[in-house]
PDB file of C-alpha atoms in Angstrom:
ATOM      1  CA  UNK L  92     -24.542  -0.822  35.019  1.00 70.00           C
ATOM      2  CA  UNK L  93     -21.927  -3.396  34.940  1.00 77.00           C
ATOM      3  CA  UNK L  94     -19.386  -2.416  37.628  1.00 88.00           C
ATOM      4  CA  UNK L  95     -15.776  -3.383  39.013  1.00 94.00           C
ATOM      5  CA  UNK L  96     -13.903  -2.746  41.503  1.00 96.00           C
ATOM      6  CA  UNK L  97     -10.207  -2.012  40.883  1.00 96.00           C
ATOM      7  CA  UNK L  98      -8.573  -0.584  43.663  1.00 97.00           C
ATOM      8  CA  UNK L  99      -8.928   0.417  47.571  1.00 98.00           C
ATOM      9  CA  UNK L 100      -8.158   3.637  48.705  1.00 98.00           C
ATOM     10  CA  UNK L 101      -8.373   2.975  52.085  1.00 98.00           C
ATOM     11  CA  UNK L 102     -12.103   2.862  53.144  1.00 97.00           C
ATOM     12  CA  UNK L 103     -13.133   3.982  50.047  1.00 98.00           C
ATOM     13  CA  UNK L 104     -12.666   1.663  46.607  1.00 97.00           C
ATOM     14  CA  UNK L 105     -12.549   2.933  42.643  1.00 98.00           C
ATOM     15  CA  UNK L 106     -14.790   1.329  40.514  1.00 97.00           C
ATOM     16  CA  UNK L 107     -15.159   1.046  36.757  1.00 96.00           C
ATOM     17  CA  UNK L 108     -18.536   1.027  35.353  1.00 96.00           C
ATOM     18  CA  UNK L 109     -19.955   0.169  32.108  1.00 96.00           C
ATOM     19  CA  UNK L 110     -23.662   1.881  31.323  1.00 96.00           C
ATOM     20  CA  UNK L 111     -25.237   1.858  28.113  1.00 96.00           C
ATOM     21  CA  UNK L 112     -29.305   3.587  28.871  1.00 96.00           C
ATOM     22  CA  UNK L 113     -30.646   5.208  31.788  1.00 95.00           C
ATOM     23  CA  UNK L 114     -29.931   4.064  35.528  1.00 94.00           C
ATOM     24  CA  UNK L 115     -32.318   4.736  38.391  1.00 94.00           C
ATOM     25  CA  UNK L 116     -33.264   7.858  40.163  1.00 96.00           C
ATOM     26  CA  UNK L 117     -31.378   7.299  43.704  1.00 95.00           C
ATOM     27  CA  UNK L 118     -29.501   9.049  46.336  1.00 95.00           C
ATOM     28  CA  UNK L 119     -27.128   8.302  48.846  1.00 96.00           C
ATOM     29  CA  UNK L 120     -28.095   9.925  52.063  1.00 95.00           C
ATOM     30  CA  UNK L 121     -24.239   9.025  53.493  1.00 96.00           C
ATOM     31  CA  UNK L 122     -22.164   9.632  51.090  1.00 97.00           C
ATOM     32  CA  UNK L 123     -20.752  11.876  47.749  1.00 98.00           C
ATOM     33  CA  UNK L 124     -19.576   9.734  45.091  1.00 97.00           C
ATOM     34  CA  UNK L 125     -17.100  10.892  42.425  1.00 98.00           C
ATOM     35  CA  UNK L 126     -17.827  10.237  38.609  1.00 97.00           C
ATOM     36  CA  UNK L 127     -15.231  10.666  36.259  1.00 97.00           C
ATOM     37  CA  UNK L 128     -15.880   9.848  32.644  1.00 96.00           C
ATOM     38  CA  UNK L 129     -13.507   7.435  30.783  1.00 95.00           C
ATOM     39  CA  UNK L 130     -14.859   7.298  27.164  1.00 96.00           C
ATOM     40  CA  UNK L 131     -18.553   7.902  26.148  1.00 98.00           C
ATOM     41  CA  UNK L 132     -20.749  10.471  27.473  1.00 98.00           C
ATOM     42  CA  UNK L 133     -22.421  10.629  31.126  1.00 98.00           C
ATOM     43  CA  UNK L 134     -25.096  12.801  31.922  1.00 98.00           C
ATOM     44  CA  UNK L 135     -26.414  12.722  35.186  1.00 98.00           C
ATOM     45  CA  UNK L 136     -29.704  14.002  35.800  1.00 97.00           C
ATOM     46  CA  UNK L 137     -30.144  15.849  39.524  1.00 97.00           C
ATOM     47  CA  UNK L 138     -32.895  16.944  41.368  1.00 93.00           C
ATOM     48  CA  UNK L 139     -32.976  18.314  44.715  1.00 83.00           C
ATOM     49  CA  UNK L 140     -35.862  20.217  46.502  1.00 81.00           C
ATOM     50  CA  UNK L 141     -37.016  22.607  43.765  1.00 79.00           C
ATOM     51  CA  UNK L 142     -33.875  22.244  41.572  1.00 81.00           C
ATOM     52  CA  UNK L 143     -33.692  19.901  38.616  1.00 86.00           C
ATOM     53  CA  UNK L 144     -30.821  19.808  35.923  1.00 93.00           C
ATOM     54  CA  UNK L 145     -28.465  17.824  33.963  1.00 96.00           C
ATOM     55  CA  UNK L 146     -24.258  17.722  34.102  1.00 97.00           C
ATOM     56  CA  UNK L 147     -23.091  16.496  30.955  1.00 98.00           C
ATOM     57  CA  UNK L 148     -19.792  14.988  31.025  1.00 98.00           C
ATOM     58  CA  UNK L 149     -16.895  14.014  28.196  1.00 97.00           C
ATOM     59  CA  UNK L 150     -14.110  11.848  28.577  1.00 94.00           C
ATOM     60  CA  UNK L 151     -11.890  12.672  31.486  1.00 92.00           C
ATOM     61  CA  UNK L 152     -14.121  15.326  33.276  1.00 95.00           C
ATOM     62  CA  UNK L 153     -15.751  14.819  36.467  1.00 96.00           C
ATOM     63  CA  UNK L 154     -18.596  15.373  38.843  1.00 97.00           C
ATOM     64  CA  UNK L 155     -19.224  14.951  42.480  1.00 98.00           C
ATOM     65  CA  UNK L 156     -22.841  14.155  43.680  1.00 97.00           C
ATOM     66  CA  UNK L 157     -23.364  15.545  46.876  1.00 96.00           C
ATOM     67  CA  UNK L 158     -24.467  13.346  49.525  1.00 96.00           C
ATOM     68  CA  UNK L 159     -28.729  13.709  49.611  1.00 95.00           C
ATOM     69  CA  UNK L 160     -28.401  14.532  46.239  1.00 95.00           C
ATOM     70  CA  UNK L 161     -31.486  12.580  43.983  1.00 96.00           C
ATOM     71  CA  UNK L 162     -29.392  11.295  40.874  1.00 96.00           C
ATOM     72  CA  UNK L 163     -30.534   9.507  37.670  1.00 97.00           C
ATOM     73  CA  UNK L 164     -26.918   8.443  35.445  1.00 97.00           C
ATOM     74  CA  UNK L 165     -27.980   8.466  31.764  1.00 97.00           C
ATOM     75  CA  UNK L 166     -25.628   7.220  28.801  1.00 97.00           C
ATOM     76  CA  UNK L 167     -26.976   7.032  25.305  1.00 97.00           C
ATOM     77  CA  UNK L 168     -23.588   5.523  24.149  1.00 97.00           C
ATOM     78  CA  UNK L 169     -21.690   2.675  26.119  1.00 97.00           C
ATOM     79  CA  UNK L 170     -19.837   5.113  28.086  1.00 97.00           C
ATOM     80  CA  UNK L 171     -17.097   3.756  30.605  1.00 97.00           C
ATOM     81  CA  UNK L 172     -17.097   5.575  34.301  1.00 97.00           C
ATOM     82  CA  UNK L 173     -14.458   5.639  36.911  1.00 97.00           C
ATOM     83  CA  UNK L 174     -16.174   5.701  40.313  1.00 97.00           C
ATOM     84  CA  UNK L 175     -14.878   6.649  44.038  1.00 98.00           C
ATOM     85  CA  UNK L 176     -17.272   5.987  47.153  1.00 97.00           C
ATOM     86  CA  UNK L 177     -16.978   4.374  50.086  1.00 97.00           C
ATOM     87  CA  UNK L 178     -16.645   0.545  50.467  1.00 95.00           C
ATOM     88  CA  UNK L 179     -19.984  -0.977  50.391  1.00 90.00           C
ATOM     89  CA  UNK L 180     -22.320   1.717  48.782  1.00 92.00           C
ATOM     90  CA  UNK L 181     -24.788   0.521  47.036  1.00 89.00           C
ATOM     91  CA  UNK L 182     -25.117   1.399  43.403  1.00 90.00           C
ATOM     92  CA  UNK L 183     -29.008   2.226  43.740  1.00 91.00           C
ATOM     93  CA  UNK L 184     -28.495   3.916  46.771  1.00 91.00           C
ATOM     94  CA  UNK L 185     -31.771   3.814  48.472  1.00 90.00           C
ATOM     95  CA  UNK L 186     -33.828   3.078  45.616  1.00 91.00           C
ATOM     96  CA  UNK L 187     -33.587  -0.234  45.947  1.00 88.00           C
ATOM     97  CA  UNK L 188     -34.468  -3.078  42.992  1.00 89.00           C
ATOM     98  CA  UNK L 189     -33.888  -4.816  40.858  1.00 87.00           C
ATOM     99  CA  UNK L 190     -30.778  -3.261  39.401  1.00 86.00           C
ATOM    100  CA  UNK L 191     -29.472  -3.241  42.773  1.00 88.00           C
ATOM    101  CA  UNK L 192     -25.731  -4.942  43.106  1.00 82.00           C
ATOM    102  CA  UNK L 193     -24.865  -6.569  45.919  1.00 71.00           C
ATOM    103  CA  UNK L 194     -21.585  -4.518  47.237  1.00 62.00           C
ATOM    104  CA  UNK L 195     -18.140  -6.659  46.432  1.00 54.00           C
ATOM    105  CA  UNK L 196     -16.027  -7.375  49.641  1.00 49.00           C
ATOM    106  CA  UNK L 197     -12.104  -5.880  48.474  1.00 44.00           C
TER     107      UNK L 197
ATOM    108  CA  UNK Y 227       4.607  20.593  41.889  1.00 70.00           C
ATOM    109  CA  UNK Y 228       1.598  23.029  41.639  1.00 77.00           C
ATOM    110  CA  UNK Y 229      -1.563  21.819  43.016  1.00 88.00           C
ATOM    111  CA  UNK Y 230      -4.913  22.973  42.759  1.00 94.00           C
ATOM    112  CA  UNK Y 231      -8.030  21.215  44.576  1.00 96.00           C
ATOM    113  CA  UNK Y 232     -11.175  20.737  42.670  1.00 96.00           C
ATOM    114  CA  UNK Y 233     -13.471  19.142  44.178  1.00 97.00           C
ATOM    115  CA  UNK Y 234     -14.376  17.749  47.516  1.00 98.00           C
ATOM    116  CA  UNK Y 235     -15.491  14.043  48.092  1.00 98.00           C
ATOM    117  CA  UNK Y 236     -17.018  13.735  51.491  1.00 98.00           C
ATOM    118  CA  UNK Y 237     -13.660  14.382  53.563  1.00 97.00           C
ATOM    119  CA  UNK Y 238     -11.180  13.868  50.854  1.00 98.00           C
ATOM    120  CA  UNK Y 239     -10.360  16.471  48.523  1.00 97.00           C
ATOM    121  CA  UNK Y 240      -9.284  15.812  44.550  1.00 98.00           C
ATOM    122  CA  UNK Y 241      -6.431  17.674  43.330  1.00 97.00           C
ATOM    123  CA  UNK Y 242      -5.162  18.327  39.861  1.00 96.00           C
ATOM    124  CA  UNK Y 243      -1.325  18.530  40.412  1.00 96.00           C
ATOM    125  CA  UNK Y 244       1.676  19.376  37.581  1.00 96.00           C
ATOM    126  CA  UNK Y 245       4.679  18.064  37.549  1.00 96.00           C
ATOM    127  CA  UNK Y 246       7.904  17.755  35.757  1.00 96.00           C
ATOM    128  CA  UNK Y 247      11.267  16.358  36.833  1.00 96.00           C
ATOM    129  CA  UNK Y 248      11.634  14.727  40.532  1.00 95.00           C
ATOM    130  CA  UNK Y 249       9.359  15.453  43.283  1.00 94.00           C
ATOM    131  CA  UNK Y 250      11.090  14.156  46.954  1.00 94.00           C
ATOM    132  CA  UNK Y 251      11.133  10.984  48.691  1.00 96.00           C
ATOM    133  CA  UNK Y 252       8.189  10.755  50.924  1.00 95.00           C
ATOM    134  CA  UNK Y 253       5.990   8.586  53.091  1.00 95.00           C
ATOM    135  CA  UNK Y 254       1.948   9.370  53.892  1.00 96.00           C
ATOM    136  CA  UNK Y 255       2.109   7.084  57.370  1.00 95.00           C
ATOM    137  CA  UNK Y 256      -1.827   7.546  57.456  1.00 96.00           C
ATOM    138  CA  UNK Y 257      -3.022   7.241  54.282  1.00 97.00           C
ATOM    139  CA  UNK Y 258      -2.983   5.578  51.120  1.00 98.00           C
ATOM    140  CA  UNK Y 259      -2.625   7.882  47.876  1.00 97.00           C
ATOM    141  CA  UNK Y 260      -4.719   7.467  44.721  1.00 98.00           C
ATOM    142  CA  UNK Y 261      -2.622   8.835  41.359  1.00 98.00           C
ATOM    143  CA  UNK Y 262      -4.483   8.702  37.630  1.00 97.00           C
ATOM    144  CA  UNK Y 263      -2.474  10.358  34.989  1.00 96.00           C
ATOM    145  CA  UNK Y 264      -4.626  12.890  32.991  1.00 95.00           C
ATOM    146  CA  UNK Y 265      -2.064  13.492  30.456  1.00 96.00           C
ATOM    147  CA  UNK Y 266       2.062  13.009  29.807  1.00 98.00           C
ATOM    148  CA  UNK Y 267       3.967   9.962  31.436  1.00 98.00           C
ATOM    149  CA  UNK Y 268       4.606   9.574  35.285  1.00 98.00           C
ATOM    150  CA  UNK Y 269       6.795   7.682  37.350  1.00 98.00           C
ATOM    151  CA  UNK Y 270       6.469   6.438  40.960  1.00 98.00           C
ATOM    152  CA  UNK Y 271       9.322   5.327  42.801  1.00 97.00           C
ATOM    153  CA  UNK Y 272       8.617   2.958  45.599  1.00 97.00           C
ATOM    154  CA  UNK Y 273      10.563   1.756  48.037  1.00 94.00           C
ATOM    155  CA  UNK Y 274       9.870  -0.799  51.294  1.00 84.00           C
ATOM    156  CA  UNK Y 275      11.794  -2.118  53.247  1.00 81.00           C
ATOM    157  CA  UNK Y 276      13.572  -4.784  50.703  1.00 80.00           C
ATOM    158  CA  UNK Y 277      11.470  -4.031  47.774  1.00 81.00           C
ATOM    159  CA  UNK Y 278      12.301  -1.586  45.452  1.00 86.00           C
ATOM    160  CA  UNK Y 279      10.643  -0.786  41.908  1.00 93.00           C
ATOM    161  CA  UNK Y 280       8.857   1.695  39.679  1.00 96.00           C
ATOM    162  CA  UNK Y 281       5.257   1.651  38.260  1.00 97.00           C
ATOM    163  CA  UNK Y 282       4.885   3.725  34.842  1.00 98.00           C
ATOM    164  CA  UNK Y 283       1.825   5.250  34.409  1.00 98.00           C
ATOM    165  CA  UNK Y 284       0.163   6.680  30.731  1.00 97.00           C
ATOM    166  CA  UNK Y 285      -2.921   9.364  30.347  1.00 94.00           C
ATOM    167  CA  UNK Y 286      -5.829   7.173  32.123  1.00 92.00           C
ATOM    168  CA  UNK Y 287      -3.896   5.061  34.140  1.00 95.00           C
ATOM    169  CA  UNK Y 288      -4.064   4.870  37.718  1.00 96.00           C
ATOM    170  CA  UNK Y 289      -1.964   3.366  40.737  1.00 97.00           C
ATOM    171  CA  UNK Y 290      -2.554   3.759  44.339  1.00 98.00           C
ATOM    172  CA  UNK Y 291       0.107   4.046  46.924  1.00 97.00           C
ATOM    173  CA  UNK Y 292      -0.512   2.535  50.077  1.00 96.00           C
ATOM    174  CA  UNK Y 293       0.324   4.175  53.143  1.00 96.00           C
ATOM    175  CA  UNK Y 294       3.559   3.610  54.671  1.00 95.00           C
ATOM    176  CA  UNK Y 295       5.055   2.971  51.305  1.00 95.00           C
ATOM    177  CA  UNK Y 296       8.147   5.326  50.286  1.00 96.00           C
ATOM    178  CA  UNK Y 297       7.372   6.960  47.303  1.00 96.00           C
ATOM    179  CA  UNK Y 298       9.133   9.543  44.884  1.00 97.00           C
ATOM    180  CA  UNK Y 299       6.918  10.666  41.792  1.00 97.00           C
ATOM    181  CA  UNK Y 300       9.152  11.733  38.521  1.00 97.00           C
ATOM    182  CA  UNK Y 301       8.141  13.145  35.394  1.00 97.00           C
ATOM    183  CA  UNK Y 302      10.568  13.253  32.247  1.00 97.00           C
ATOM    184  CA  UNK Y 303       8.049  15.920  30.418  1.00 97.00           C
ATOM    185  CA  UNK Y 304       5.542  17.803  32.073  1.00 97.00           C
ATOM    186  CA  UNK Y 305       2.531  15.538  33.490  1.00 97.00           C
ATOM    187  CA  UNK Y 306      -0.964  16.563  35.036  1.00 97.00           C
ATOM    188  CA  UNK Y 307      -2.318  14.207  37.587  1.00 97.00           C
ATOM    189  CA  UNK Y 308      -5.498  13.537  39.406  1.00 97.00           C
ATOM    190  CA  UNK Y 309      -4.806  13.085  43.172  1.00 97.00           C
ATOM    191  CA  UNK Y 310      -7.432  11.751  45.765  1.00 98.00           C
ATOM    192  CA  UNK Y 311      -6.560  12.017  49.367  1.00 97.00           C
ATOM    193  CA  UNK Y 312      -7.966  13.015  52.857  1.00 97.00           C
ATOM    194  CA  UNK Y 313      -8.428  16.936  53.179  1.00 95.00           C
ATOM    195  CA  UNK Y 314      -5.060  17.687  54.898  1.00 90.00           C
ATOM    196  CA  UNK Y 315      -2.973  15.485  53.401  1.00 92.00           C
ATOM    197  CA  UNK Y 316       0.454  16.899  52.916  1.00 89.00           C
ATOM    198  CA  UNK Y 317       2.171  16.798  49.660  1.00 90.00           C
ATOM    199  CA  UNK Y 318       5.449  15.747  51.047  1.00 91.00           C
ATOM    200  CA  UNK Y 319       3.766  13.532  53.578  1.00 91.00           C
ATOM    201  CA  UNK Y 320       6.809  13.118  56.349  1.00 90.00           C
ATOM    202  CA  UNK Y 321       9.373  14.305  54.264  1.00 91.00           C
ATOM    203  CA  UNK Y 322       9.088  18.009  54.698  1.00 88.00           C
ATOM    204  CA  UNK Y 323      11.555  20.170  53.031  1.00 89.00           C
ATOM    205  CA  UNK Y 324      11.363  23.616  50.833  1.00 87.00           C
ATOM    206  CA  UNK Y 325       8.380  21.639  48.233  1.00 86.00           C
ATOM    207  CA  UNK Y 326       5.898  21.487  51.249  1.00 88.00           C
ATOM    208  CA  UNK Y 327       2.295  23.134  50.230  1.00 82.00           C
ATOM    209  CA  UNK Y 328       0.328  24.741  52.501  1.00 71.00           C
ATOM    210  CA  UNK Y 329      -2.748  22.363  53.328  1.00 62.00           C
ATOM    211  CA  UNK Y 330      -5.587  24.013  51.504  1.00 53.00           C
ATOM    212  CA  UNK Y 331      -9.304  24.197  53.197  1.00 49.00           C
ATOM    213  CA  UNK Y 332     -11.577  23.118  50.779  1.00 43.00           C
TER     214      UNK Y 332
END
């Protein structure tokens, strides 16, 4: 997942993010993180205790992952994603590896 | 300017807000303000102290106003936005007037 970041909001920054194929099952155990779908198609597969299920988002709908929440992003297009977390999440969360970006300064 | 929250994002809420004509000057002294136009043409005003000037924003553009910044949003037809902001945040920031919302709990 190719990823900018284009704008602060505070202590939180907006990111756009390219993804073409399936991400990495992660979770951020501090933070929600707001997905909003610019052009493509985003599902993002969720699992949580003994739930499991997808959200399947168009262009400009949106999904918030709860903090804690296990989440696997999956695009079978190129599908561009508008992103708002906190500065210095990290895109795998605590997964870890080697898809792992380092987290840009503003 | 009707608002309607949608979603919370840790302790910020999203808001889908519709305008038309001229909202009021205001200032947000805590908080910076993140606008992306869903659909129609928007307007921001900004004023500071001797800088003056408007951004223009289409359907899936996005500006954010920094805190402390006068701003007036204007819409010539009718415009839905996307708002992120702190839970709380007044809609006419300092300003006040008869166009104040109620804060709504999320």
């Amino acid at each position: 997942m190719d990823a900018e970041t284009i704008a602060g909001l505070n202590d939180y920054e907006i990111k756009l993010a390219k993804l073409k194929g399936e991400f990495v099952w992660h979770t951020h155990p501090e933070t929600d993180e707001l997905f909003v779908v610019v052009s493509g198609r985003l599902t993002i597969r969720l699992r949580e205790e003994d739930r499991e299920g997808d959200v399947v988002l168009g262009p400009g709908e949106l999904y918030v992952v709860p903090r804690g929440v296990e989440h696997c992003p999956v695009a079978e297009e190129e599908t561009a994603v508008m992103l708002v977390e906190p500065v210095g999440t990290l895109n795998t969360g605590d997964a870890g590896g080697p898809m792992t970006r380092a987290a840009e300064p503003l």
